Coordinates of C-alpha atoms in Angstrom, one line a residue:
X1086 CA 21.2 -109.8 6.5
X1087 CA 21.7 -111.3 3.0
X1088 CA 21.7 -115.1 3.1
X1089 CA 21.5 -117.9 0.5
X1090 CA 21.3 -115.6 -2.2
X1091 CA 23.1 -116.5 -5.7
X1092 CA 24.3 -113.9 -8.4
X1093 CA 25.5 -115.8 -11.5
X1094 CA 26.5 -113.5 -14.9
X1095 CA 25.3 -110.3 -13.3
X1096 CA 26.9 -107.4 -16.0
X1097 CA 28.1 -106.1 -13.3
X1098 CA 29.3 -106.8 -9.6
X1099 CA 27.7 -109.7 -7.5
X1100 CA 26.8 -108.1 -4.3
X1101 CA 27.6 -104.1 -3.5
X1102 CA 27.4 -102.6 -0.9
X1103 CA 28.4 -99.1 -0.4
X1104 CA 28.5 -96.9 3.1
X1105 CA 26.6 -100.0 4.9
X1106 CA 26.8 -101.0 8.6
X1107 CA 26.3 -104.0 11.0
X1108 CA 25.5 -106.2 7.4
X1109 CA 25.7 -110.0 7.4
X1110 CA 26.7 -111.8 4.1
X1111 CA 25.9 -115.1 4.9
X1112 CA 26.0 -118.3 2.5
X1113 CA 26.0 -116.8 -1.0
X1114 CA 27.4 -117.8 -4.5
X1115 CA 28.9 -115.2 -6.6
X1116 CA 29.7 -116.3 -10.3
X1117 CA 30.6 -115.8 -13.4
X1118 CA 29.9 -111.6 -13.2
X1119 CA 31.4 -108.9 -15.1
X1120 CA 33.3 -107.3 -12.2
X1121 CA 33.5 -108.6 -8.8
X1122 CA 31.7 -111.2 -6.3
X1123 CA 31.4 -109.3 -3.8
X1124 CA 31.8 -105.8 -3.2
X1125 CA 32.0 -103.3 0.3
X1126 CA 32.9 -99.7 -0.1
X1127 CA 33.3 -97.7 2.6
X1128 CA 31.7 -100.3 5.0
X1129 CA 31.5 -100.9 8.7
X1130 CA 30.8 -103.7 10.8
X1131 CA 30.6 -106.2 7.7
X1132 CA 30.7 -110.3 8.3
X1133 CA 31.0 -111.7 5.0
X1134 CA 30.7 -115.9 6.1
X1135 CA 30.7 -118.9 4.2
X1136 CA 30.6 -117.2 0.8
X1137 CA 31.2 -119.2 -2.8
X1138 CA 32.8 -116.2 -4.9
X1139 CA 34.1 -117.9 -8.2
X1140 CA 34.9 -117.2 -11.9
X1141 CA 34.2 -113.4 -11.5
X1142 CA 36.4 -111.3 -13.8
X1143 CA 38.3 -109.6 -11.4
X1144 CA 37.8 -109.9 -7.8
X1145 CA 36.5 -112.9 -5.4
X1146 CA 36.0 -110.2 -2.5
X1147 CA 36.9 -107.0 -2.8
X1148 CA 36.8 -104.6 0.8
X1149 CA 37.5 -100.9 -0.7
X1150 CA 37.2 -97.3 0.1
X1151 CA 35.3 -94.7 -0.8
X1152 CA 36.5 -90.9 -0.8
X1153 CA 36.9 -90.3 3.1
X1154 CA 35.2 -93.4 3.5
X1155 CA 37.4 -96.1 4.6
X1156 CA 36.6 -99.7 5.7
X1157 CA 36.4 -100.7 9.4
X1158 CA 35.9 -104.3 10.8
X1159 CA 35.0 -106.1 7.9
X1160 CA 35.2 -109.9 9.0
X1161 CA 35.5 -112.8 5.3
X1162 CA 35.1 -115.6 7.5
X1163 CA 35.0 -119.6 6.2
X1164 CA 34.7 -118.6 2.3
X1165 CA 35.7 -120.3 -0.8
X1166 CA 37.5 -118.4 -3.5
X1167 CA 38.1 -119.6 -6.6
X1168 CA 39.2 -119.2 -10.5
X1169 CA 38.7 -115.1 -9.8
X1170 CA 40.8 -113.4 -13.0
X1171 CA 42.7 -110.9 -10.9
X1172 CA 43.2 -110.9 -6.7
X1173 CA 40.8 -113.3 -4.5
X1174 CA 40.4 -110.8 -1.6
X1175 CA 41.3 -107.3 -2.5
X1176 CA 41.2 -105.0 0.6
X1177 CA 42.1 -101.3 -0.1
X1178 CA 42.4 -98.5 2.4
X1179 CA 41.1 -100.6 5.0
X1180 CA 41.6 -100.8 8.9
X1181 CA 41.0 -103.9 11.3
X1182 CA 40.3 -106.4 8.3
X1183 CA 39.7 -110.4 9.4
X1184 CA 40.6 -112.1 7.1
X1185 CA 39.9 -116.0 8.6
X1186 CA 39.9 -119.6 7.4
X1187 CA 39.3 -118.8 3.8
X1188 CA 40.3 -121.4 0.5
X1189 CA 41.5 -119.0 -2.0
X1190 CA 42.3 -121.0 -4.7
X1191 CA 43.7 -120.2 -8.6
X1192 CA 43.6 -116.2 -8.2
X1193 CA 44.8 -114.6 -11.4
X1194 CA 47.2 -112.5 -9.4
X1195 CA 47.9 -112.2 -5.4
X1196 CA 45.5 -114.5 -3.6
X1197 CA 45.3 -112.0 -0.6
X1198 CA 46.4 -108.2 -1.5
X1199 CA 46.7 -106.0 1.5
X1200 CA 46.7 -102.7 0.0
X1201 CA 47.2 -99.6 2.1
X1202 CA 45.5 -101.8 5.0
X1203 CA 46.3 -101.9 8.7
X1204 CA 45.7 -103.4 11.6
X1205 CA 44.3 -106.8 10.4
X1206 CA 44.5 -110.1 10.7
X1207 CA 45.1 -112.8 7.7
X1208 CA 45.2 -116.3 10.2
X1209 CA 44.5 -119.4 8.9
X1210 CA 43.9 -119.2 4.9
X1211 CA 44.7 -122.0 2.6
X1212 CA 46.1 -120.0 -0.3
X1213 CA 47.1 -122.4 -3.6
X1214 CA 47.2 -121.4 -7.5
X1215 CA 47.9 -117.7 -7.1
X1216 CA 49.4 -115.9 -9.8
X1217 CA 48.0 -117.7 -12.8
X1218 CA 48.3 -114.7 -14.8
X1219 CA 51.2 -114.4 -17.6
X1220 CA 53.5 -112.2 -15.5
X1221 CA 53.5 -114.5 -12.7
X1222 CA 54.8 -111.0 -10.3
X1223 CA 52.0 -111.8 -8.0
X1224 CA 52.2 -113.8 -4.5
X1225 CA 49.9 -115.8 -2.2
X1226 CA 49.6 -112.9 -0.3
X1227 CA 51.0 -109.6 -0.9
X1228 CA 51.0 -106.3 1.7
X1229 CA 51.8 -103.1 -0.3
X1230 CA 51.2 -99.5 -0.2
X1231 CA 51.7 -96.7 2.4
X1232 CA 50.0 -97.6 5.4
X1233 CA 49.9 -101.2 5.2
X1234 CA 51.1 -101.4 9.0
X1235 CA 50.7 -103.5 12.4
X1236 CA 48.7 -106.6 10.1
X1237 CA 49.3 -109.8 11.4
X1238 CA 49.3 -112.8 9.9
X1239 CA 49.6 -116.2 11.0
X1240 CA 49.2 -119.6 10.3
X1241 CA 48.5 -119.3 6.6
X1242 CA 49.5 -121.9 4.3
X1243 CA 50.7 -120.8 0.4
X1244 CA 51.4 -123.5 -2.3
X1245 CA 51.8 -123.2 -5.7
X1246 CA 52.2 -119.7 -5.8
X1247 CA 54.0 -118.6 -8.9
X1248 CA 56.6 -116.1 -7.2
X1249 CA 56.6 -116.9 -3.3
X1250 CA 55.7 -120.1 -2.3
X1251 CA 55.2 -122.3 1.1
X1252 CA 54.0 -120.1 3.7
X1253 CA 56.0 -117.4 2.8
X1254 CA 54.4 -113.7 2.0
X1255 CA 55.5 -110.6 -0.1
X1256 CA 56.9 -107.3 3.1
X1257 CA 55.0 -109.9 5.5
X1258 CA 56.0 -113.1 7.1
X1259 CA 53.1 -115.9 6.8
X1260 CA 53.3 -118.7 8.9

């Protein structure tokens, strides 16, 4: 378990972990760092709750894999996500993701990108702000990839999103 820890202007990510199971993120601030907030690579059994991940230069959360390795049951659960310069929660290669009753707020690009992920569940996220970068091609949240299959989402609210706006999301149908 990691809890109340804060990682502010780290040169690199805020927390990482890689090939870790049954680990609970609980109550942390990661700021202002080079890379990412918060980092699992080729994780199982994860709970990432009540997290501050702000102001990182590129990703609030990021859930990816590694080689072979891919991401089971990660739960972000009840965290705040904000002014991140790319994606808020990045999950790549990823299978029964939670994503649950997040504020993802002023994401450079998508808010939520569901990349070559399946099986999860995106329910109840307040989403506002995304796409903040120039090209403004990005939505609140955005499914893409081979594989992105059988994810459900539901009762997520979008605003201000540059290109898809009021509960509406990119090959997905946000409620």
């Amino acid at each position: 378990t990691i809890n109340g820890t804060i990682v502010k202007s780290s040169t690199n990510f805020g927390i990482y972990l890689s090939t870790s199971s049954e680990v609970s993120i609980q109550n942390v601030v990661c700021s202002s760092n080079t890379f990412d907030g918060i980092v699992t690579e080729g994780c199982s059994n994860v709970t990432i709750m009540g997290a501050v991940c702000s102001s990182n230069s590129r990703y609030g959360i990021s859930v990816v894999a590694t080689g072979t390795n891919y991401n089971e049951s990660i739960t972000v659960i009840g965290c705040i996500i904000d002014l991140n310069s790319e994606h808020g929660i990045n999950a790549t290669t990823c299978n029964a993701l939670k994503l649950i009753g997040n504020t993802i707020t002023r994401s450079g690009f998508n808010g939520i990108f569901l990349n070559k992920t399946s099986d999860s569940t995106v329910t109840d996220n307040l989403i506002a702000g995304s796409s903040q970068a120039l090209s403004a091609t990005y939505a609140g949240i955005r499914l893409g990839g081979t594989g992105a299959d059988r994810n459900v989402l539901a009762g997520n609210k979008v605003f201000k999103s540059t290109r898809f706006n009021s509960g509406t999301a990119q090959a997905g149908g946000a409620t």
